[in-house]
Short mmCIF file of C-alpha atoms in Angstrom, two decimals:
data_model
loop_
_atom_site.label_atom_id
_atom_site.label_comp_id
_atom_site.label_asym_id
_atom_site.label_seq_id
_atom_site.Cartn_x
_atom_site.Cartn_y
_atom_site.Cartn_z
CA MET A 1 9.38 -44.68 -26.38
CA ASN A 2 9.10 -43.27 -29.90
CA PRO A 3 8.09 -39.61 -30.50
CA ALA A 4 4.65 -40.59 -31.81
CA GLY A 5 3.90 -42.50 -28.59
CA SER A 6 5.00 -39.53 -26.49
CA GLN A 7 2.69 -37.24 -28.43
CA VAL A 8 -0.24 -39.60 -27.83
CA LEU A 9 0.42 -39.70 -24.09
CA PHE A 10 0.74 -35.91 -24.00
CA LEU A 11 -2.61 -35.44 -25.76
CA GLN A 12 -4.30 -38.06 -23.56
CA ALA A 13 -3.20 -36.11 -20.48
CA ILE A 14 -5.12 -33.05 -21.68
CA ASP A 15 -8.82 -32.95 -20.78
CA TRP A 16 -11.53 -30.40 -20.09
CA ALA A 17 -10.96 -30.60 -16.33
CA MET A 18 -7.48 -29.28 -17.01
CA LEU A 19 -8.34 -26.77 -19.69
CA LYS A 20 -11.34 -25.16 -17.94
CA PRO A 21 -9.41 -23.53 -15.04
CA MET A 22 -6.58 -22.65 -17.39
CA LEU A 23 -8.98 -20.88 -19.74
CA ASP A 24 -10.45 -19.03 -16.76
CA GLY A 25 -6.94 -17.99 -15.73
CA CYS A 26 -6.21 -16.98 -19.31
CA ILE A 27 -9.11 -14.52 -19.16
CA ASN A 28 -7.48 -12.77 -16.19
CA THR A 29 -4.17 -12.79 -18.06
CA VAL A 30 -5.79 -11.12 -21.07
CA TYR A 31 -7.54 -8.56 -18.82
CA LEU A 32 -4.24 -7.69 -17.14
CA PHE A 33 -2.52 -7.43 -20.51
CA PHE A 34 -5.06 -5.05 -22.04
CA LEU A 35 -5.49 -2.93 -18.91
CA THR A 36 -1.73 -2.46 -18.68
CA LEU A 37 -1.55 -1.30 -22.29
CA LEU A 38 -4.66 0.86 -21.93
CA PHE A 39 -3.12 2.92 -19.13
CA ALA A 40 0.65 2.53 -19.62
CA LEU A 41 0.86 3.56 -23.28
CA PRO A 42 -0.76 7.01 -22.85
CA LEU A 43 0.81 7.56 -19.41
CA ALA A 44 4.27 7.03 -20.89
CA LEU A 45 4.02 10.12 -23.11
CA PRO A 46 3.82 12.78 -20.35
CA ILE A 47 6.49 10.84 -18.44
CA ALA A 48 8.79 10.98 -21.48
CA LEU A 49 8.13 14.69 -21.96
CA GLY A 50 8.76 15.33 -18.27
CA ARG A 51 12.01 13.38 -18.49
CA MET A 52 13.08 15.73 -21.31
CA SER A 53 11.94 18.86 -19.49
CA ARG A 54 14.43 21.62 -18.69
CA PHE A 55 12.69 22.12 -15.34
CA LYS A 56 15.18 20.27 -13.15
CA PRO A 57 12.88 19.33 -10.22
CA LEU A 58 10.43 17.68 -12.65
CA SER A 59 13.03 15.88 -14.75
CA GLY A 60 14.89 14.85 -11.57
CA ALA A 61 11.76 13.36 -9.99
CA ILE A 62 10.91 11.46 -13.16
CA ASN A 63 14.50 10.24 -13.47
CA PHE A 64 14.23 8.83 -9.95
CA TYR A 65 10.91 7.14 -10.79
CA LEU A 66 12.42 5.60 -13.94
CA LEU A 67 15.45 4.41 -11.99
CA VAL A 68 13.26 2.69 -9.40
CA MET A 69 10.92 1.10 -11.96
CA ARG A 70 13.71 -0.15 -14.22
CA GLY A 71 16.21 -0.87 -11.47
CA THR A 72 14.09 -3.17 -9.30
CA PRO A 73 12.33 -6.43 -10.22
CA LEU A 74 8.68 -6.22 -11.22
CA ILE A 75 7.89 -8.99 -8.76
CA LEU A 76 9.23 -6.82 -5.92
CA GLN A 77 7.15 -3.86 -7.10
CA ILE A 78 4.00 -6.01 -7.10
CA ILE A 79 4.67 -7.15 -3.53
CA PHE A 80 5.42 -3.60 -2.37
CA ILE A 81 2.32 -2.05 -3.92
CA TYR A 82 0.07 -4.73 -2.45
CA PHE A 83 1.51 -4.89 1.08
CA ALA A 84 2.92 -1.38 1.61
CA PRO A 85 -0.41 0.36 2.38
CA TYR A 86 -1.02 -2.04 5.27
CA TYR A 87 2.48 -1.96 6.77
CA LEU A 88 2.99 1.79 6.29
CA PHE A 89 -0.49 3.16 7.03
CA LYS A 90 -2.40 0.17 8.46
CA ALA A 91 -4.80 0.57 5.55
CA THR A 92 -6.78 -2.28 4.05
CA PRO A 93 -4.88 -3.71 1.06
CA ALA A 94 -6.36 -3.00 -2.34
CA PRO A 95 -7.98 -5.88 -4.25
CA ARG A 96 -5.26 -8.18 -5.57
CA PHE A 97 -6.08 -7.71 -9.23
CA ALA A 98 -6.21 -3.92 -8.87
CA ALA A 99 -2.86 -3.90 -7.06
CA VAL A 100 -1.13 -6.04 -9.66
CA THR A 101 -2.60 -3.96 -12.50
CA PHE A 102 -1.34 -0.76 -10.86
CA ALA A 103 2.13 -2.26 -10.48
CA PHE A 104 2.21 -3.35 -14.12
CA VAL A 105 1.05 0.06 -15.35
CA LEU A 106 3.72 1.91 -13.35
CA ASN A 107 6.43 -0.49 -14.47
CA TYR A 108 5.59 -0.61 -18.16
CA ALA A 109 4.88 3.12 -18.39
CA ALA A 110 8.53 3.64 -17.41
CA TYR A 111 9.81 1.37 -20.18
CA PHE A 112 7.45 2.81 -22.78
CA ALA A 113 8.47 6.33 -21.72
CA GLU A 114 12.11 5.60 -22.50
CA ILE A 115 11.10 4.18 -25.88
CA TYR A 116 9.09 7.33 -26.59
CA ARG A 117 11.98 9.54 -25.48
CA GLY A 118 14.36 7.76 -27.81
CA GLY A 119 11.91 8.20 -30.68
CA ILE A 120 11.34 11.90 -29.96
CA GLU A 121 15.04 12.67 -29.66
CA SER A 122 15.75 10.89 -32.95
CA ILE A 123 13.80 13.53 -34.87
CA PRO A 124 16.16 16.18 -36.36
CA ARG A 125 15.92 19.62 -34.74
CA GLY A 126 15.56 21.14 -38.19
CA GLN A 127 11.98 19.89 -38.36
CA TYR A 128 11.07 21.94 -35.31
CA GLU A 129 12.68 25.01 -36.85
CA ALA A 130 10.95 24.47 -40.19
CA ALA A 131 7.58 24.10 -38.45
CA LYS A 132 8.19 27.34 -36.53
CA VAL A 133 8.96 29.17 -39.78
CA LEU A 134 5.70 27.84 -41.25
CA GLY A 135 3.76 29.25 -38.33
CA PHE A 136 3.04 26.09 -36.35
CA THR A 137 2.79 26.36 -32.59
CA LYS A 138 4.84 24.00 -30.42
CA THR A 139 1.76 21.88 -29.73
CA GLN A 140 0.83 21.68 -33.41
CA THR A 141 4.42 20.83 -34.31
CA PHE A 142 4.56 18.00 -31.82
CA PHE A 143 1.20 16.37 -32.52
CA ARG A 144 1.01 16.94 -36.28
CA ILE A 145 4.63 16.57 -37.37
CA ILE A 146 6.79 14.95 -34.70
CA LEU A 147 4.49 12.39 -33.05
CA PRO A 148 3.45 10.58 -36.29
CA GLN A 149 7.13 10.05 -37.12
CA VAL A 150 7.90 8.93 -33.57
CA ILE A 151 5.12 6.33 -33.68
CA LYS A 152 6.55 4.86 -36.86
CA ARG A 153 10.05 4.65 -35.39
CA ILE A 154 9.12 3.10 -32.05
CA VAL A 155 6.86 0.29 -33.29
CA PRO A 156 9.57 -2.45 -33.25
CA ALA A 157 10.80 -1.55 -29.75
CA THR A 158 7.22 -1.28 -28.49
CA ALA A 159 6.41 -4.70 -29.96
CA ASN A 160 9.27 -6.22 -27.97
CA GLU A 161 7.97 -4.73 -24.73
CA VAL A 162 4.40 -5.86 -25.42
CA ILE A 163 5.61 -9.42 -26.07
CA THR A 164 7.53 -9.27 -22.79
CA LEU A 165 4.34 -8.05 -21.08
CA VAL A 166 2.47 -11.18 -22.17
CA LYS A 167 5.07 -13.34 -20.42
CA ASP A 168 5.37 -11.07 -17.38
CA THR A 169 1.67 -11.49 -16.59
CA ALA A 170 2.73 -14.78 -14.97
CA LEU A 171 4.17 -12.68 -12.11
CA ALA A 172 0.62 -11.80 -11.03
CA GLN A 173 0.56 -15.12 -9.17
CA THR A 174 3.00 -13.56 -6.69
CA ILE A 175 0.11 -12.11 -4.67
CA GLY A 176 -2.37 -14.86 -5.50
CA VAL A 177 -4.05 -13.55 -8.64
CA ALA A 178 -5.56 -16.51 -10.48
CA GLU A 179 -3.96 -16.04 -13.88
CA LEU A 180 -2.92 -18.63 -16.45
CA PHE A 181 0.40 -19.76 -14.99
CA ARG A 182 -0.96 -20.03 -11.45
CA ALA A 183 -3.79 -22.24 -12.73
CA ALA A 184 -1.24 -24.40 -14.57
CA GLN A 185 0.91 -24.74 -11.44
CA THR A 186 -2.09 -25.69 -9.29
CA ILE A 187 -3.20 -28.38 -11.74
CA SER A 188 0.38 -29.59 -12.16
CA SER A 189 0.74 -30.05 -8.39
CA ALA A 190 -2.60 -31.83 -8.10
CA ARG A 191 -1.85 -34.25 -10.94
CA PHE A 192 1.88 -34.65 -10.34
CA SER A 193 2.36 -33.84 -14.01
CA VAL A 194 4.24 -31.19 -16.00
CA VAL A 195 1.73 -31.36 -18.85
CA PRO A 196 -0.29 -28.35 -17.58
CA ILE A 197 2.92 -26.26 -17.55
CA PHE A 198 3.60 -27.16 -21.19
CA VAL A 199 -0.03 -26.41 -22.09
CA ALA A 200 0.36 -22.98 -20.44
CA GLY A 201 3.44 -22.46 -22.59
CA ILE A 202 1.33 -23.15 -25.67
CA PHE A 203 -1.21 -20.55 -24.50
CA TYR A 204 1.54 -17.93 -24.07
CA PHE A 205 3.00 -18.82 -27.45
CA ILE A 206 -0.39 -18.35 -29.16
CA MET A 207 -0.95 -14.99 -27.45
CA ASN A 208 2.49 -13.77 -28.46
CA ALA A 209 1.97 -15.02 -32.01
CA VAL A 210 -1.16 -12.85 -32.18
CA VAL A 211 0.71 -9.84 -30.76
CA ASP A 212 3.54 -10.34 -33.26
CA ALA A 213 1.08 -10.57 -36.17
CA VAL A 214 -0.68 -7.37 -35.07
CA PHE A 215 2.56 -5.41 -34.85
CA GLN A 216 3.78 -6.75 -38.20
CA GLN A 217 0.54 -5.48 -39.72
CA ILE A 218 1.04 -2.09 -38.05
CA GLU A 219 4.60 -1.90 -39.40
CA ARG A 220 3.39 -2.70 -42.92
CA LYS A 221 0.77 0.03 -42.76
CA LEU A 222 3.31 2.57 -41.49
CA ASN A 223 5.84 1.74 -44.22
CA TYR A 224 4.08 4.13 -46.57
CA TYR A 225 7.27 5.12 -48.38
CA ARG A 226 7.96 1.59 -49.63
#
């Protein structure tokens, strides 16, 4: 069969009965994406600062947290957070979507924290000393001088993590959350067709294209010395 014929068959296999549940699942995917960013991005800053703290019990505890979050699969963390309350305390499990959101926030806050830490430590110590001479407090120095530079430096690394987040949302199906990929798998099984899986791939590609465009625009705006 020629490529044109294959394209026709592929398009004929796509109908509203397929797209409707996938669009519904896509809404949950987008919710999970934005909620993760909403909580993980600000949470990562105190984690990064705690990781850099000279108070050993604090930095040690945060180091352990980072090791667990980055050293174990996200899918395992999702399962643990959902089922652990029942098996450890006989408590009623949290709603599935809330549990998966909590797992994503904890996981991605750890990765963002390490990105923040790298950005903060890349700033020369002389800037802190110069700010002190000029009469800035430590808080003023950090938020007015250091943090704006850190944001500019960490944009590319943050963009990579956010793009990974879009794809990782597929792991929400692990505990039965009806997101995009789960909807695609259900339809694929019902129709004995891989077309829904490829359509889901197109959805993920579009979402990541939007994310990439947003971060490219942010980078252009922050390149104020060019």
